[in-house]
Amino acid sequence: LRCSCRSGGGLVQVGGSLRLSCVASGLAFDDYVIGWFRQAPGKEREGVSCISSSDGYTVDADSVKGRFTISSDTAKNTVYLEMNSLKPDDTGVYYCAADRASGARCLQVRATGVSYDWDYWGKGTQVTVSS
């Protein structure tokens, strides 16, 4: 089973865009919610966006609402995170994660100070936004 955070990370200037992809291979894709999380140096991990592929339900953290878009391609078992209007505060290591749960689980990406006890985690990819 693999939830890999592939391609898309890198260095970008303020206002730029990046797209991250996550391949959730080996999973019954429709039985899982897929989320994106990030962690900046010295800070706790925080939720970014989440999608329930079975019904298209999505949840975004307030910090990224209107700038980031999460989507999925069920044929490829892949979830994408389109990031636009990037800010220096978006800098961090981005992780994708999968949890066998209903769409309500996605609400956790809006919570703070919680333990994200999800079933599978990718290795993470660095996103750096320079000013």
mmCIF file of N, CA and C in Angstrom:
data_model
loop_
_atom_site.group_PDB
_atom_site.id
_atom_site.type_symbol
_atom_site.label_atom_id
_atom_site.label_comp_id
_atom_site.label_asym_id
_atom_site.label_seq_id
_atom_site.Cartn_x
_atom_site.Cartn_y
_atom_site.Cartn_z
ATOM 1 N N LEU A 1 0.849 -1.180 0.000
ATOM 2 C CA LEU A 1 0.000 0.000 0.000
ATOM 3 C C LEU A 1 0.886 1.233 0.000
ATOM 4 N N ARG A 2 0.498 2.205 -0.781
ATOM 5 C CA ARG A 2 1.382 3.357 -0.913
ATOM 6 C C ARG A 2 0.567 4.600 -1.134
ATOM 7 N N CYS A 3 0.868 5.603 -0.347
ATOM 8 C CA CYS A 3 0.253 6.906 -0.555
ATOM 9 C C CYS A 3 1.412 7.848 -0.790
ATOM 10 N N SER A 4 1.797 8.018 -2.006
ATOM 11 C CA SER A 4 3.008 8.772 -2.295
ATOM 12 C C SER A 4 2.685 10.178 -2.729
ATOM 13 N N CYS A 5 3.457 11.071 -2.198
ATOM 14 C CA CYS A 5 3.312 12.480 -2.543
ATOM 15 C C CYS A 5 4.268 12.737 -3.692
ATOM 16 N N ARG A 6 3.774 12.714 -4.889
ATOM 17 C CA ARG A 6 4.656 12.832 -6.037
ATOM 18 C C ARG A 6 4.723 14.236 -6.562
ATOM 19 N N SER A 7 5.699 14.471 -7.342
ATOM 20 C CA SER A 7 5.911 15.646 -8.171
ATOM 21 C C SER A 7 5.157 16.898 -7.731
ATOM 22 N N GLY A 8 5.655 17.999 -8.173
ATOM 23 C CA GLY A 8 4.951 19.241 -7.957
ATOM 24 C C GLY A 8 5.580 20.120 -6.911
ATOM 25 N N GLY A 9 6.271 19.577 -5.964
ATOM 26 C CA GLY A 9 6.906 20.416 -4.962
ATOM 27 C C GLY A 9 8.074 21.168 -5.576
ATOM 28 N N GLY A 10 8.525 22.205 -4.878
ATOM 29 C CA GLY A 10 9.651 22.955 -5.380
ATOM 30 C C GLY A 10 9.667 24.363 -4.858
ATOM 31 N N LEU A 11 10.445 25.192 -5.537
ATOM 32 C CA LEU A 11 10.621 26.591 -5.156
ATOM 33 C C LEU A 11 9.818 27.470 -6.109
ATOM 34 N N VAL A 12 9.060 28.385 -5.547
ATOM 35 C CA VAL A 12 8.237 29.282 -6.367
ATOM 36 C C VAL A 12 8.201 30.655 -5.706
ATOM 37 N N GLN A 13 8.009 31.676 -6.505
ATOM 38 C CA GLN A 13 7.926 33.029 -5.962
ATOM 39 C C GLN A 13 6.515 33.335 -5.471
ATOM 40 N N VAL A 14 6.421 34.325 -4.634
ATOM 41 C CA VAL A 14 5.123 34.763 -4.129
ATOM 42 C C VAL A 14 4.177 35.042 -5.297
ATOM 43 N N GLY A 15 2.966 34.519 -5.159
ATOM 44 C CA GLY A 15 1.977 34.695 -6.209
ATOM 45 C C GLY A 15 1.985 33.606 -7.252
ATOM 46 N N GLY A 16 2.971 32.732 -7.183
ATOM 47 C CA GLY A 16 3.083 31.667 -8.162
ATOM 48 C C GLY A 16 2.178 30.486 -7.860
ATOM 49 N N SER A 17 2.307 29.444 -8.684
ATOM 50 C CA SER A 17 1.441 28.270 -8.575
ATOM 51 C C SER A 17 2.254 26.982 -8.616
ATOM 52 N N LEU A 18 1.712 25.970 -7.982
ATOM 53 C CA LEU A 18 2.279 24.633 -8.023
ATOM 54 C C LEU A 18 1.133 23.634 -7.978
ATOM 55 N N ARG A 19 1.385 22.448 -8.486
ATOM 56 C CA ARG A 19 0.401 21.373 -8.370
ATOM 57 C C ARG A 19 1.075 20.133 -7.801
ATOM 58 N N LEU A 20 0.515 19.643 -6.724
ATOM 59 C CA LEU A 20 0.985 18.411 -6.113
ATOM 60 C C LEU A 20 0.060 17.272 -6.502
ATOM 61 N N SER A 21 0.626 16.074 -6.587
ATOM 62 C CA SER A 21 -0.201 14.913 -6.870
ATOM 63 C C SER A 21 0.096 13.813 -5.859
ATOM 64 N N CYS A 22 -0.917 13.023 -5.592
ATOM 65 C CA CYS A 22 -0.803 11.939 -4.626
ATOM 66 C C CYS A 22 -1.443 10.699 -5.219
ATOM 67 N N VAL A 23 -0.667 9.635 -5.369
ATOM 68 C CA VAL A 23 -1.166 8.374 -5.904
ATOM 69 C C VAL A 23 -1.415 7.429 -4.743
ATOM 70 N N ALA A 24 -2.665 7.069 -4.543
ATOM 71 C CA ALA A 24 -3.023 6.166 -3.454
ATOM 72 C C ALA A 24 -3.167 4.762 -4.026
ATOM 73 N N SER A 25 -2.050 4.149 -4.350
ATOM 74 C CA SER A 25 -2.085 2.827 -4.970
ATOM 75 C C SER A 25 -2.354 1.749 -3.929
ATOM 76 N N GLY A 26 -3.017 0.684 -4.354
ATOM 77 C CA GLY A 26 -3.299 -0.417 -3.454
ATOM 78 C C GLY A 26 -4.488 -0.201 -2.544
ATOM 79 N N LEU A 27 -5.194 0.900 -2.730
ATOM 80 C CA LEU A 27 -6.353 1.188 -1.894
ATOM 81 C C LEU A 27 -7.636 1.112 -2.703
ATOM 82 N N ALA A 28 -8.705 0.739 -2.026
ATOM 83 C CA ALA A 28 -10.032 0.858 -2.630
ATOM 84 C C ALA A 28 -10.390 2.339 -2.537
ATOM 85 N N PHE A 29 -10.079 3.048 -3.576
ATOM 86 C CA PHE A 29 -10.059 4.516 -3.552
ATOM 87 C C PHE A 29 -11.344 5.113 -3.002
ATOM 88 N N ASP A 30 -12.468 4.589 -3.397
ATOM 89 C CA ASP A 30 -13.748 5.159 -2.974
ATOM 90 C C ASP A 30 -14.044 4.937 -1.493
ATOM 91 N N ASP A 31 -13.296 4.080 -0.840
ATOM 92 C CA ASP A 31 -13.513 3.828 0.592
ATOM 93 C C ASP A 31 -12.699 4.754 1.478
ATOM 94 N N TYR A 32 -11.891 5.608 0.839
ATOM 95 C CA TYR A 32 -10.978 6.450 1.602
ATOM 96 C C TYR A 32 -11.213 7.928 1.337
ATOM 97 N N VAL A 33 -10.892 8.712 2.329
ATOM 98 C CA VAL A 33 -10.737 10.147 2.108
ATOM 99 C C VAL A 33 -9.241 10.406 1.996
ATOM 100 N N ILE A 34 -8.889 11.350 1.144
ATOM 101 C CA ILE A 34 -7.497 11.713 0.941
ATOM 102 C C ILE A 34 -7.319 13.165 1.353
ATOM 103 N N GLY A 35 -6.341 13.391 2.194
ATOM 104 C CA GLY A 35 -6.107 14.746 2.687
ATOM 105 C C GLY A 35 -4.697 15.212 2.412
ATOM 106 N N TRP A 36 -4.559 16.511 2.368
ATOM 107 C CA TRP A 36 -3.241 17.137 2.288
ATOM 108 C C TRP A 36 -2.980 17.869 3.597
ATOM 109 N N PHE A 37 -1.776 17.708 4.107
ATOM 110 C CA PHE A 37 -1.336 18.350 5.335
ATOM 111 C C PHE A 37 0.002 19.007 5.058
ATOM 112 N N ARG A 38 0.387 19.933 5.914
ATOM 113 C CA ARG A 38 1.692 20.562 5.740
ATOM 114 C C ARG A 38 2.298 20.869 7.107
ATOM 115 N N GLN A 39 3.599 20.966 7.096
ATOM 116 C CA GLN A 39 4.305 21.283 8.336
ATOM 117 C C GLN A 39 5.458 22.215 8.016
ATOM 118 N N ALA A 40 5.427 23.393 8.638
ATOM 119 C CA ALA A 40 6.501 24.361 8.489
ATOM 120 C C ALA A 40 7.517 24.142 9.598
ATOM 121 N N PRO A 41 8.747 24.572 9.402
ATOM 122 C CA PRO A 41 9.775 24.391 10.436
ATOM 123 C C PRO A 41 9.342 25.013 11.762
ATOM 124 N N GLY A 42 9.448 24.221 12.829
ATOM 125 C CA GLY A 42 9.114 24.717 14.149
ATOM 126 C C GLY A 42 7.640 24.811 14.455
ATOM 127 N N LYS A 43 6.811 24.364 13.531
ATOM 128 C CA LYS A 43 5.363 24.439 13.729
ATOM 129 C C LYS A 43 4.739 23.050 13.692
ATOM 130 N N GLU A 44 3.534 22.966 14.224
ATOM 131 C CA GLU A 44 2.802 21.710 14.189
ATOM 132 C C GLU A 44 2.260 21.449 12.786
ATOM 133 N N ARG A 45 2.037 20.168 12.530
ATOM 134 C CA ARG A 45 1.410 19.814 11.261
ATOM 135 C C ARG A 45 -0.014 20.356 11.243
ATOM 136 N N GLU A 46 -0.440 20.838 10.088
ATOM 137 C CA GLU A 46 -1.782 21.381 9.971
ATOM 138 C C GLU A 46 -2.465 20.839 8.720
ATOM 139 N N GLY A 47 -3.774 20.788 8.780
ATOM 140 C CA GLY A 47 -4.546 20.339 7.635
ATOM 141 C C GLY A 47 -4.628 21.412 6.576
ATOM 142 N N VAL A 48 -4.731 20.987 5.325
ATOM 143 C CA VAL A 48 -4.818 21.917 4.202
ATOM 144 C C VAL A 48 -6.134 21.695 3.454
ATOM 145 N N SER A 49 -6.287 20.525 2.868
ATOM 146 C CA SER A 49 -7.493 20.218 2.094
ATOM 147 C C SER A 49 -7.754 18.725 2.149
ATOM 148 N N CYS A 50 -8.995 18.369 1.857
ATOM 149 C CA CYS A 50 -9.361 16.958 1.910
ATOM 150 C C CYS A 50 -10.476 16.700 0.909
ATOM 151 N N ILE A 51 -10.502 15.474 0.379
ATOM 152 C CA ILE A 51 -11.547 15.107 -0.566
ATOM 153 C C ILE A 51 -12.017 13.695 -0.299
ATOM 154 N N SER A 52 -13.325 13.512 -0.433
ATOM 155 C CA SER A 52 -13.910 12.193 -0.390
ATOM 156 C C SER A 52 -14.221 11.822 -1.829
ATOM 157 N N SER A 53 -13.452 10.950 -2.408
ATOM 158 C CA SER A 53 -13.593 10.654 -3.833
ATOM 159 C C SER A 53 -14.923 10.003 -4.177
ATOM 160 N N SER A 54 -15.529 9.347 -3.219
ATOM 161 C CA SER A 54 -16.781 8.643 -3.508
ATOM 162 C C SER A 54 -17.906 9.599 -3.860
ATOM 163 N N ASP A 55 -17.878 10.806 -3.279
ATOM 164 C CA ASP A 55 -18.967 11.747 -3.542
ATOM 165 C C ASP A 55 -18.491 13.155 -3.896
ATOM 166 N N GLY A 56 -17.180 13.350 -3.964
ATOM 167 C CA GLY A 56 -16.646 14.651 -4.342
ATOM 168 C C GLY A 56 -16.676 15.702 -3.250
ATOM 169 N N TYR A 57 -17.004 15.302 -2.041
ATOM 170 C CA TYR A 57 -17.066 16.240 -0.924
ATOM 171 C C TYR A 57 -15.661 16.730 -0.607
ATOM 172 N N THR A 58 -15.499 18.040 -0.492
ATOM 173 C CA THR A 58 -14.192 18.610 -0.184
ATOM 174 C C THR A 58 -14.277 19.573 0.988
ATOM 175 N N VAL A 59 -13.159 19.694 1.686
ATOM 176 C CA VAL A 59 -13.032 20.629 2.790
ATOM 177 C C VAL A 59 -11.673 21.308 2.677
ATOM 178 N N ASP A 60 -11.646 22.614 2.861
ATOM 179 C CA ASP A 60 -10.394 23.362 2.835
ATOM 180 C C ASP A 60 -10.203 24.097 4.153
ATOM 181 N N ALA A 61 -8.972 24.208 4.574
ATOM 182 C CA ALA A 61 -8.653 25.055 5.717
ATOM 183 C C ALA A 61 -8.874 26.516 5.335
ATOM 184 N N ASP A 62 -9.213 27.348 6.298
ATOM 185 C CA ASP A 62 -9.472 28.761 6.019
ATOM 186 C C ASP A 62 -8.263 29.440 5.379
ATOM 187 N N SER A 63 -7.073 29.007 5.760
ATOM 188 C CA SER A 63 -5.848 29.648 5.285
ATOM 189 C C SER A 63 -5.614 29.470 3.785
ATOM 190 N N VAL A 64 -6.284 28.492 3.182
ATOM 191 C CA VAL A 64 -6.052 28.228 1.757
ATOM 192 C C VAL A 64 -7.312 28.372 0.919
ATOM 193 N N LYS A 65 -8.430 28.631 1.565
ATOM 194 C CA LYS A 65 -9.699 28.704 0.852
ATOM 195 C C LYS A 65 -9.646 29.791 -0.205
ATOM 196 N N GLY A 66 -10.083 29.428 -1.406
ATOM 197 C CA GLY A 66 -10.070 30.373 -2.515
ATOM 198 C C GLY A 66 -8.760 30.387 -3.279
ATOM 199 N N ARG A 67 -7.728 29.759 -2.743
ATOM 200 C CA ARG A 67 -6.428 29.728 -3.432
ATOM 201 C C ARG A 67 -6.030 28.307 -3.837
ATOM 202 N N PHE A 68 -6.367 27.342 -3.022
ATOM 203 C CA PHE A 68 -6.020 25.942 -3.286
ATOM 204 C C PHE A 68 -7.273 25.188 -3.713
ATOM 205 N N THR A 69 -7.091 24.244 -4.621
ATOM 206 C CA THR A 69 -8.193 23.400 -5.070
ATOM 207 C C THR A 69 -7.761 21.946 -5.046
ATOM 208 N N ILE A 70 -8.531 21.122 -4.366
ATOM 209 C CA ILE A 70 -8.252 19.692 -4.331
ATOM 210 C C ILE A 70 -9.209 18.986 -5.291
ATOM 211 N N SER A 71 -8.682 17.997 -6.001
ATOM 212 C CA SER A 71 -9.507 17.242 -6.942
ATOM 213 C C SER A 71 -8.982 15.820 -7.011
ATOM 214 N N SER A 72 -9.776 14.948 -7.610
ATOM 215 C CA SER A 72 -9.348 13.556 -7.696
ATOM 216 C C SER A 72 -9.658 12.971 -9.059
ATOM 217 N N ASP A 73 -8.859 11.993 -9.448
ATOM 218 C CA ASP A 73 -9.074 11.219 -10.663
ATOM 219 C C ASP A 73 -9.168 9.769 -10.211
ATOM 220 N N THR A 74 -10.385 9.271 -10.096
ATOM 221 C CA THR A 74 -10.572 7.942 -9.540
ATOM 222 C C THR A 74 -9.997 6.859 -10.434
ATOM 223 N N ALA A 75 -9.960 7.091 -11.733
ATOM 224 C CA ALA A 75 -9.399 6.102 -12.648
ATOM 225 C C ALA A 75 -7.913 5.901 -12.406
ATOM 226 N N LYS A 76 -7.266 6.934 -11.897
ATOM 227 C CA LYS A 76 -5.826 6.864 -11.637
ATOM 228 C C LYS A 76 -5.508 6.766 -10.155
ATOM 229 N N ASN A 77 -6.547 6.690 -9.319
ATOM 230 C CA ASN A 77 -6.328 6.684 -7.862
ATOM 231 C C ASN A 77 -5.420 7.841 -7.438
ATOM 232 N N THR A 78 -5.656 8.976 -8.004
ATOM 233 C CA THR A 78 -4.777 10.124 -7.785
ATOM 234 C C THR A 78 -5.575 11.330 -7.307
ATOM 235 N N VAL A 79 -5.005 12.024 -6.354
ATOM 236 C CA VAL A 79 -5.575 13.274 -5.851
ATOM 237 C C VAL A 79 -4.586 14.389 -6.144
ATOM 238 N N TYR A 80 -5.101 15.522 -6.579
ATOM 239 C CA TYR A 80 -4.267 16.669 -6.921
ATOM 240 C C TYR A 80 -4.552 17.826 -5.970
ATOM 241 N N LEU A 81 -3.537 18.624 -5.730
ATOM 242 C CA LEU A 81 -3.703 19.864 -4.983
ATOM 243 C C LEU A 81 -3.134 20.986 -5.836
ATOM 244 N N GLU A 82 -4.028 21.771 -6.392
ATOM 245 C CA GLU A 82 -3.642 22.921 -7.198
ATOM 246 C C GLU A 82 -3.502 24.107 -6.267
ATOM 247 N N MET A 83 -2.304 24.680 -6.221
ATOM 248 C CA MET A 83 -2.024 25.778 -5.292
ATOM 249 C C MET A 83 -1.722 27.044 -6.083
ATOM 250 N N ASN A 84 -2.535 28.051 -5.890
ATOM 251 C CA ASN A 84 -2.367 29.329 -6.580
ATOM 252 C C ASN A 84 -2.167 30.449 -5.579
ATOM 253 N N SER A 85 -1.708 31.591 -6.084
ATOM 254 C CA SER A 85 -1.490 32.774 -5.236
ATOM 255 C C SER A 85 -0.706 32.400 -3.985
ATOM 256 N N LEU A 86 0.374 31.695 -4.182
ATOM 257 C CA LEU A 86 1.152 31.190 -3.049
ATOM 258 C C LEU A 86 1.777 32.320 -2.245
ATOM 259 N N LYS A 87 1.843 32.102 -0.935
ATOM 260 C CA LYS A 87 2.392 33.081 0.004
ATOM 261 C C LYS A 87 3.556 32.439 0.750
ATOM 262 N N PRO A 88 4.423 33.245 1.340
ATOM 263 C CA PRO A 88 5.522 32.668 2.138
ATOM 264 C C PRO A 88 5.018 31.750 3.250
ATOM 265 N N ASP A 89 3.859 32.053 3.826
ATOM 266 C CA ASP A 89 3.297 31.207 4.893
ATOM 267 C C ASP A 89 2.888 29.824 4.395
ATOM 268 N N ASP A 90 2.847 29.631 3.082
ATOM 269 C CA ASP A 90 2.528 28.313 2.537
ATOM 270 C C ASP A 90 3.749 27.400 2.498
ATOM 271 N N THR A 91 4.893 27.929 2.841
ATOM 272 C CA THR A 91 6.129 27.142 2.835
ATOM 273 C C THR A 91 6.057 26.023 3.859
ATOM 274 N N GLY A 92 6.517 24.845 3.454
ATOM 275 C CA GLY A 92 6.538 23.713 4.366
ATOM 276 C C GLY A 92 6.654 22.400 3.604
ATOM 277 N N VAL A 93 6.677 21.323 4.362
ATOM 278 C CA VAL A 93 6.639 19.994 3.759
ATOM 279 C C VAL A 93 5.176 19.578 3.669
ATOM 280 N N TYR A 94 4.764 19.209 2.497
ATOM 281 C CA TYR A 94 3.374 18.821 2.243
ATOM 282 C C TYR A 94 3.280 17.296 2.185
ATOM 283 N N TYR A 95 2.308 16.782 2.902
ATOM 284 C CA TYR A 95 2.081 15.345 2.966
ATOM 285 C C TYR A 95 0.663 15.030 2.497
ATOM 286 N N CYS A 96 0.533 13.934 1.786
ATOM 287 C CA CYS A 96 -0.809 13.432 1.554
ATOM 288 C C CYS A 96 -1.030 12.242 2.477
ATOM 289 N N ALA A 97 -2.273 12.025 2.815
ATOM 290 C CA ALA A 97 -2.630 10.943 3.719
ATOM 291 C C ALA A 97 -3.976 10.386 3.312
ATOM 292 N N ALA A 98 -4.176 9.119 3.626
ATOM 293 C CA ALA A 98 -5.427 8.446 3.314
ATOM 294 C C ALA A 98 -6.012 7.835 4.579
ATOM 295 N N ASP A 99 -7.310 7.918 4.707
ATOM 296 C CA ASP A 99 -7.986 7.339 5.871
ATOM 297 C C ASP A 99 -9.267 6.672 5.406
ATOM 298 N N ARG A 100 -9.458 5.457 5.867
ATOM 299 C CA ARG A 100 -10.668 4.726 5.503
ATOM 300 C C ARG A 100 -11.806 5.259 6.374
ATOM 301 N N ALA A 101 -12.511 6.210 5.845
ATOM 302 C CA ALA A 101 -13.532 6.888 6.628
ATOM 303 C C ALA A 101 -14.504 7.586 5.689
ATOM 304 N N SER A 102 -15.568 8.070 6.266
ATOM 305 C CA SER A 102 -16.545 8.825 5.486
ATOM 306 C C SER A 102 -16.059 10.254 5.274
ATOM 307 N N GLY A 103 -16.772 10.977 4.462
ATOM 308 C CA GLY A 103 -16.382 12.339 4.152
ATOM 309 C C GLY A 103 -16.277 13.244 5.369
ATOM 310 N N ALA A 104 -17.025 12.937 6.411
ATOM 311 C CA ALA A 104 -16.978 13.770 7.623
ATOM 312 C C ALA A 104 -15.566 13.845 8.195
ATOM 313 N N ARG A 105 -14.787 12.839 7.936
ATOM 314 C CA ARG A 105 -13.391 12.840 8.409
ATOM 315 C C ARG A 105 -12.629 14.036 7.848
ATOM 316 N N CYS A 106 -13.022 14.491 6.676
ATOM 317 C CA CYS A 106 -12.344 15.618 6.044
ATOM 318 C C CYS A 106 -12.409 16.886 6.891
ATOM 319 N N LEU A 107 -13.418 16.983 7.745
ATOM 320 C CA LEU A 107 -13.534 18.174 8.584
ATOM 321 C C LEU A 107 -12.330 18.348 9.493
ATOM 322 N N GLN A 108 -11.581 17.287 9.678
ATOM 323 C CA GLN A 108 -10.416 17.364 10.557
ATOM 324 C C GLN A 108 -9.351 18.298 10.007
ATOM 325 N N VAL A 109 -9.331 18.551 8.711
ATOM 326 C CA VAL A 109 -8.301 19.451 8.185
ATOM 327 C C VAL A 109 -8.544 20.885 8.633
ATOM 328 N N ARG A 110 -9.715 21.164 9.159
ATOM 329 C CA ARG A 110 -10.000 22.507 9.678
ATOM 330 C C ARG A 110 -9.742 22.587 11.184
ATOM 331 N N ALA A 111 -9.377 21.472 11.805
ATOM 332 C CA ALA A 111 -9.139 21.457 13.246
ATOM 333 C C ALA A 111 -7.678 21.755 13.541
ATOM 334 N N THR A 112 -7.419 22.310 14.695
ATOM 335 C CA THR A 112 -6.049 22.577 15.127
ATOM 336 C C THR A 112 -5.777 21.868 16.439
ATOM 337 N N GLY A 113 -4.526 21.606 16.691
ATOM 338 C CA GLY A 113 -4.144 20.981 17.942
ATOM 339 C C GLY A 113 -4.642 19.559 18.102
ATOM 340 N N VAL A 114 -4.841 18.867 16.983
ATOM 341 C CA VAL A 114 -5.308 17.487 17.046
ATOM 342 C C VAL A 114 -4.246 16.549 16.501
ATOM 343 N N SER A 115 -4.388 15.293 16.833
ATOM 344 C CA SER A 115 -3.500 14.273 16.295
ATOM 345 C C SER A 115 -4.151 13.693 15.056
ATOM 346 N N TYR A 116 -3.516 13.865 13.922
ATOM 347 C CA TYR A 116 -4.073 13.369 12.673
ATOM 348 C C TYR A 116 -3.730 11.874 12.546
ATOM 349 N N ASP A 117 -4.571 11.064 13.118
ATOM 350 C CA ASP A 117 -4.323 9.621 13.170
ATOM 351 C C ASP A 117 -4.925 8.949 11.945
ATOM 352 N N TRP A 118 -4.319 9.200 10.794
ATOM 353 C CA TRP A 118 -4.804 8.656 9.533
ATOM 354 C C TRP A 118 -4.065 7.368 9.210
ATOM 355 N N ASP A 119 -4.678 6.561 8.353
ATOM 356 C CA ASP A 119 -4.153 5.218 8.108
ATOM 357 C C ASP A 119 -2.810 5.203 7.369
ATOM 358 N N TYR A 120 -2.677 6.009 6.335
ATOM 359 C CA TYR A 120 -1.476 5.980 5.500
ATOM 360 C C TYR A 120 -0.991 7.393 5.227
ATOM 361 N N TRP A 121 0.326 7.522 5.225
ATOM 362 C CA TRP A 121 0.949 8.828 4.974
ATOM 363 C C TRP A 121 2.007 8.708 3.890
ATOM 364 N N GLY A 122 2.062 9.724 3.034
ATOM 365 C CA GLY A 122 3.141 9.812 2.077
ATOM 366 C C GLY A 122 4.380 10.398 2.725
ATOM 367 N N LYS A 123 5.466 10.382 1.975
ATOM 368 C CA LYS A 123 6.745 10.827 2.537
ATOM 369 C C LYS A 123 6.866 12.332 2.602
ATOM 370 N N GLY A 124 6.106 13.044 1.837
ATOM 371 C CA GLY A 124 6.168 14.495 1.883
ATOM 372 C C GLY A 124 7.006 15.086 0.770
ATOM 373 N N THR A 125 6.666 16.303 0.412
ATOM 374 C CA THR A 125 7.425 17.033 -0.596
ATOM 375 C C THR A 125 7.554 18.485 -0.146
ATOM 376 N N GLN A 126 8.722 19.058 -0.375
ATOM 377 C CA GLN A 126 8.995 20.417 0.095
ATOM 378 C C GLN A 126 8.424 21.449 -0.870
ATOM 379 N N VAL A 127 7.717 22.413 -0.300
ATOM 380 C CA VAL A 127 7.235 23.574 -1.052
ATOM 381 C C VAL A 127 7.824 24.811 -0.394
ATOM 382 N N THR A 128 8.528 25.609 -1.181
ATOM 383 C CA THR A 128 9.138 26.820 -0.655
ATOM 384 C C THR A 128 8.670 28.012 -1.480
ATOM 385 N N VAL A 129 8.090 28.995 -0.799
ATOM 386 C CA VAL A 129 7.601 30.198 -1.462
ATOM 387 C C VAL A 129 8.507 31.348 -1.052
ATOM 388 N N SER A 130 9.195 31.910 -2.019
ATOM 389 C CA SER A 130 10.146 32.977 -1.722
ATOM 390 C C SER A 130 9.522 34.342 -1.989
ATOM 391 N N SER A 131 9.892 35.296 -1.134
ATOM 392 C CA SER A 131 9.341 36.656 -1.278
ATOM 393 C C SER A 131 10.332 37.558 -1.991
#
